[in-house]
N, CA, C and O atoms as a GROMACS GRO file, in nm:
protein
  200
    1MET      N    1  -1.184  -0.718   1.292
    1MET     CA    2  -1.144  -0.876   1.300
    1MET      C    3  -1.077  -0.889   1.171
    1MET      O    4  -1.104  -0.829   1.068
    2LEU      N    5  -0.962  -0.998   1.197
    2LEU     CA    6  -0.875  -1.009   1.067
    2LEU      C    7  -0.906  -1.172   1.026
    2LEU      O    8  -0.866  -1.269   1.091
    3THR      N    9  -0.969  -1.174   0.930
    3THR     CA   10  -1.008  -1.287   0.888
    3THR      C   11  -0.897  -1.351   0.763
    3THR      O   12  -0.806  -1.279   0.724
    4ARG      N   13  -0.909  -1.448   0.724
    4ARG     CA   14  -0.827  -1.483   0.597
    4ARG      C   15  -0.830  -1.403   0.495
    4ARG      O   16  -0.725  -1.368   0.442
    5VAL      N   17  -0.952  -1.360   0.452
    5VAL     CA   18  -0.980  -1.261   0.337
    5VAL      C   19  -0.906  -1.144   0.364
    5VAL      O   20  -0.826  -1.103   0.280
    6GLY      N   21  -0.924  -1.074   0.490
    6GLY     CA   22  -0.868  -0.936   0.530
    6GLY      C   23  -0.721  -0.967   0.529
    6GLY      O   24  -0.652  -0.876   0.484
    7TRP      N   25  -0.658  -1.074   0.568
    7TRP     CA   26  -0.507  -1.108   0.572
    7TRP      C   27  -0.472  -1.091   0.424
    7TRP      O   28  -0.377  -1.022   0.388
    8LEU      N   29  -0.555  -1.158   0.338
    8LEU     CA   30  -0.506  -1.158   0.192
    8LEU      C   31  -0.545  -1.014   0.134
    8LEU      O   32  -0.466  -0.969   0.050
    9ASP      N   33  -0.638  -0.948   0.162
    9ASP     CA   34  -0.672  -0.806   0.133
    9ASP      C   35  -0.526  -0.701   0.156
    9ASP      O   36  -0.483  -0.609   0.086
   10GLY      N   37  -0.476  -0.757   0.278
   10GLY     CA   38  -0.365  -0.661   0.321
   10GLY      C   39  -0.233  -0.666   0.236
   10GLY      O   40  -0.150  -0.578   0.216
   11TRP      N   41  -0.237  -0.818   0.184
   11TRP     CA   42  -0.123  -0.841   0.114
   11TRP      C   43  -0.126  -0.796  -0.028
   11TRP      O   44  -0.026  -0.779  -0.098
   12ILE      N   45  -0.270  -0.778  -0.070
   12ILE     CA   46  -0.266  -0.718  -0.233
   12ILE      C   47  -0.273  -0.572  -0.204
   12ILE      O   48  -0.247  -0.499  -0.299
   13LEU      N   49  -0.303  -0.519  -0.094
   13LEU     CA   50  -0.263  -0.370  -0.077
   13LEU      C   51  -0.139  -0.332  -0.082
   13LEU      O   52  -0.104  -0.232  -0.144
   14ILE      N   53  -0.044  -0.423  -0.004
   14ILE     CA   54   0.110  -0.414   0.002
   14ILE      C   55   0.147  -0.421  -0.159
   14ILE      O   56   0.203  -0.326  -0.212
   15LEU      N   57   0.119  -0.515  -0.217
   15LEU     CA   58   0.186  -0.517  -0.352
   15LEU      C   59   0.121  -0.425  -0.444
   15LEU      O   60   0.181  -0.406  -0.550
   16PHE      N   61   0.023  -0.372  -0.428
   16PHE     CA   62  -0.046  -0.252  -0.495
   16PHE      C   63   0.035  -0.134  -0.470
   16PHE      O   64   0.086  -0.071  -0.563
   17SER      N   65   0.047  -0.102  -0.356
   17SER     CA   66   0.130   0.007  -0.300
   17SER      C   67   0.266  -0.005  -0.359
   17SER      O   68   0.310   0.104  -0.394
   18VAL      N   69   0.350  -0.112  -0.382
   18VAL     CA   70   0.479  -0.137  -0.428
   18VAL      C   71   0.476  -0.097  -0.565
   18VAL      O   72   0.555  -0.016  -0.612
   19TYR      N   73   0.366  -0.164  -0.643
   19TYR     CA   74   0.372  -0.138  -0.768
   19TYR      C   75   0.315   0.014  -0.810
   19TYR      O   76   0.339   0.056  -0.924
   20GLN      N   77   0.242   0.090  -0.722
   20GLN     CA   78   0.233   0.231  -0.740
   20GLN      C   79   0.360   0.286  -0.725
   20GLN      O   80   0.398   0.369  -0.807
   21ALA      N   81   0.434   0.250  -0.628
   21ALA     CA   82   0.570   0.316  -0.602
   21ALA      C   83   0.663   0.302  -0.696
   21ALA      O   84   0.742   0.393  -0.719
   22LEU      N   85   0.665   0.175  -0.768
   22LEU     CA   86   0.750   0.149  -0.896
   22LEU      C   87   0.717   0.236  -0.985
   22LEU      O   88   0.812   0.299  -1.033
   23ARG      N   89   0.582   0.267  -1.032
   23ARG     CA   90   0.538   0.333  -1.133
   23ARG      C   91   0.571   0.500  -1.114
   23ARG      O   92   0.599   0.575  -1.207
   24ALA      N   93   0.561   0.535  -0.986
   24ALA     CA   94   0.596   0.667  -0.955
   24ALA      C   95   0.744   0.669  -0.981
   24ALA      O   96   0.784   0.768  -1.042
   25MET      N   97   0.833   0.577  -0.948
   25MET     CA   98   0.986   0.574  -0.976
   25MET      C   99   0.998   0.624  -1.127
   25MET      O  100   1.051   0.726  -1.172
   26VAL      N  101   0.930   0.517  -1.192
   26VAL     CA  102   0.959   0.527  -1.358
   26VAL      C  103   0.920   0.674  -1.399
   26VAL      O  104   0.974   0.725  -1.497
   27ASP      N  105   0.837   0.733  -1.335
   27ASP     CA  106   0.799   0.887  -1.378
   27ASP      C  107   0.894   0.970  -1.301
   27ASP      O  108   0.878   1.092  -1.302
   28SER      N  109   1.001   0.912  -1.229
   28SER     CA  110   1.112   0.996  -1.146
   28SER      C  111   1.044   1.094  -1.096
   28SER      O  112   1.049   1.208  -1.144
   29ASP      N  113   0.970   1.060  -0.991
   29ASP     CA  114   0.923   1.174  -0.893
   29ASP      C  115   0.922   1.112  -0.721
   29ASP      O  116   0.823   1.073  -0.658
   30PRO      N  117   1.066   1.119  -0.676
   30PRO     CA  118   1.064   1.062  -0.543
   30PRO      C  119   0.964   1.115  -0.430
   30PRO      O  120   0.919   1.041  -0.342
   31PRO      N  121   0.937   1.236  -0.441
   31PRO     CA  122   0.835   1.268  -0.309
   31PRO      C  123   0.702   1.189  -0.348
   31PRO      O  124   0.641   1.161  -0.245
   32LEU      N  125   0.646   1.151  -0.449
   32LEU     CA  126   0.554   1.068  -0.484
   32LEU      C  127   0.584   0.938  -0.449
   32LEU      O  128   0.486   0.886  -0.396
   33ILE      N  129   0.681   0.863  -0.457
   33ILE     CA  130   0.712   0.732  -0.410
   33ILE      C  131   0.695   0.737  -0.257
   33ILE      O  132   0.638   0.642  -0.204
   34CYS      N  133   0.735   0.829  -0.190
   34CYS     CA  134   0.738   0.824  -0.033
   34CYS      C  135   0.584   0.842  -0.005
   34CYS      O  136   0.539   0.787   0.095
   35LYS      N  137   0.499   0.918  -0.089
   35LYS     CA  138   0.373   0.945  -0.044
   35LYS      C  139   0.285   0.834  -0.081
   35LYS      O  140   0.190   0.810  -0.007
   36GLU      N  141   0.305   0.762  -0.190
   36GLU     CA  142   0.241   0.636  -0.222
   36GLU      C  143   0.265   0.518  -0.120
   36GLU      O  144   0.174   0.443  -0.086
   37ILE      N  145   0.398   0.507  -0.072
   37ILE     CA  146   0.423   0.410   0.027
   37ILE      C  147   0.358   0.433   0.145
   37ILE      O  148   0.288   0.341   0.188
   38VAL      N  149   0.364   0.543   0.210
   38VAL     CA  150   0.306   0.601   0.323
   38VAL      C  151   0.133   0.583   0.302
   38VAL      O  152   0.070   0.538   0.397
   39LYS      N  153   0.075   0.613   0.198
   39LYS     CA  154  -0.054   0.606   0.168
   39LYS      C  155  -0.086   0.460   0.187
   39LYS      O  156  -0.190   0.427   0.245
   40GLY      N  157  -0.001   0.373   0.140
   40GLY     CA  158  -0.022   0.219   0.119
   40GLY      C  159  -0.017   0.167   0.275
   40GLY      O  160  -0.117   0.104   0.310
   41PHE      N  161   0.066   0.181   0.356
   41PHE     CA  162   0.069   0.146   0.481
   41PHE      C  163  -0.044   0.218   0.568
   41PHE      O  164  -0.090   0.146   0.657
   42ILE      N  165  -0.089   0.327   0.560
   42ILE     CA  166  -0.197   0.386   0.630
   42ILE      C  167  -0.330   0.301   0.603
   42ILE      O  168  -0.411   0.261   0.688
   43LYS      N  169  -0.332   0.284   0.469
   43LYS     CA  170  -0.454   0.193   0.419
   43LYS      C  171  -0.452   0.043   0.495
   43LYS      O  172  -0.551  -0.013   0.541
   44ILE      N  173  -0.333  -0.001   0.496
   44ILE     CA  174  -0.316  -0.138   0.548
   44ILE      C  175  -0.341  -0.119   0.724
   44ILE      O  176  -0.411  -0.200   0.784
   45TYR      N  177  -0.289  -0.026   0.783
   45TYR     CA  178  -0.317  -0.006   0.905
   45TYR      C  179  -0.471   0.015   0.953
   45TYR      O  180  -0.522  -0.038   1.052
   46LEU      N  181  -0.523   0.092   0.873
   46LEU     CA  182  -0.672   0.133   0.882
   46LEU      C  183  -0.746   0.006   0.876
   46LEU      O  184  -0.829  -0.016   0.964
   47THR      N  185  -0.722  -0.082   0.779
   47THR     CA  186  -0.808  -0.215   0.752
   47THR      C  187  -0.775  -0.313   0.849
   47THR      O  188  -0.858  -0.403   0.866
   48ARG      N  189  -0.669  -0.315   0.916
   48ARG     CA  190  -0.645  -0.412   1.023
   48ARG      C  191  -0.684  -0.352   1.143
   48ARG      O  192  -0.701  -0.436   1.232
   49CYS      N  193  -0.705  -0.229   1.180
   49CYS     CA  194  -0.774  -0.189   1.301
   49CYS      C  195  -0.939  -0.198   1.305
   49CYS      O  196  -1.006  -0.187   1.407
   50ASP      N  197  -0.991  -0.221   1.171
   50ASP     CA  198  -1.137  -0.206   1.142
   50ASP      C  199  -1.220  -0.342   1.248
   50ASP      O  200  -1.342  -0.355   1.245
   0.00000   0.00000   0.00000
């Protein structure tokens, strides 16, 4: 079920994923950037399907 809290958590996860990706970019490791983005979206997908 997607409550307001669940929706907010989704956005927090998105922002956190973007932050992780940017941090990886600073470390200049492109494969890691992709991995973090994919991992973030998988997390969001799983929480929405719960």
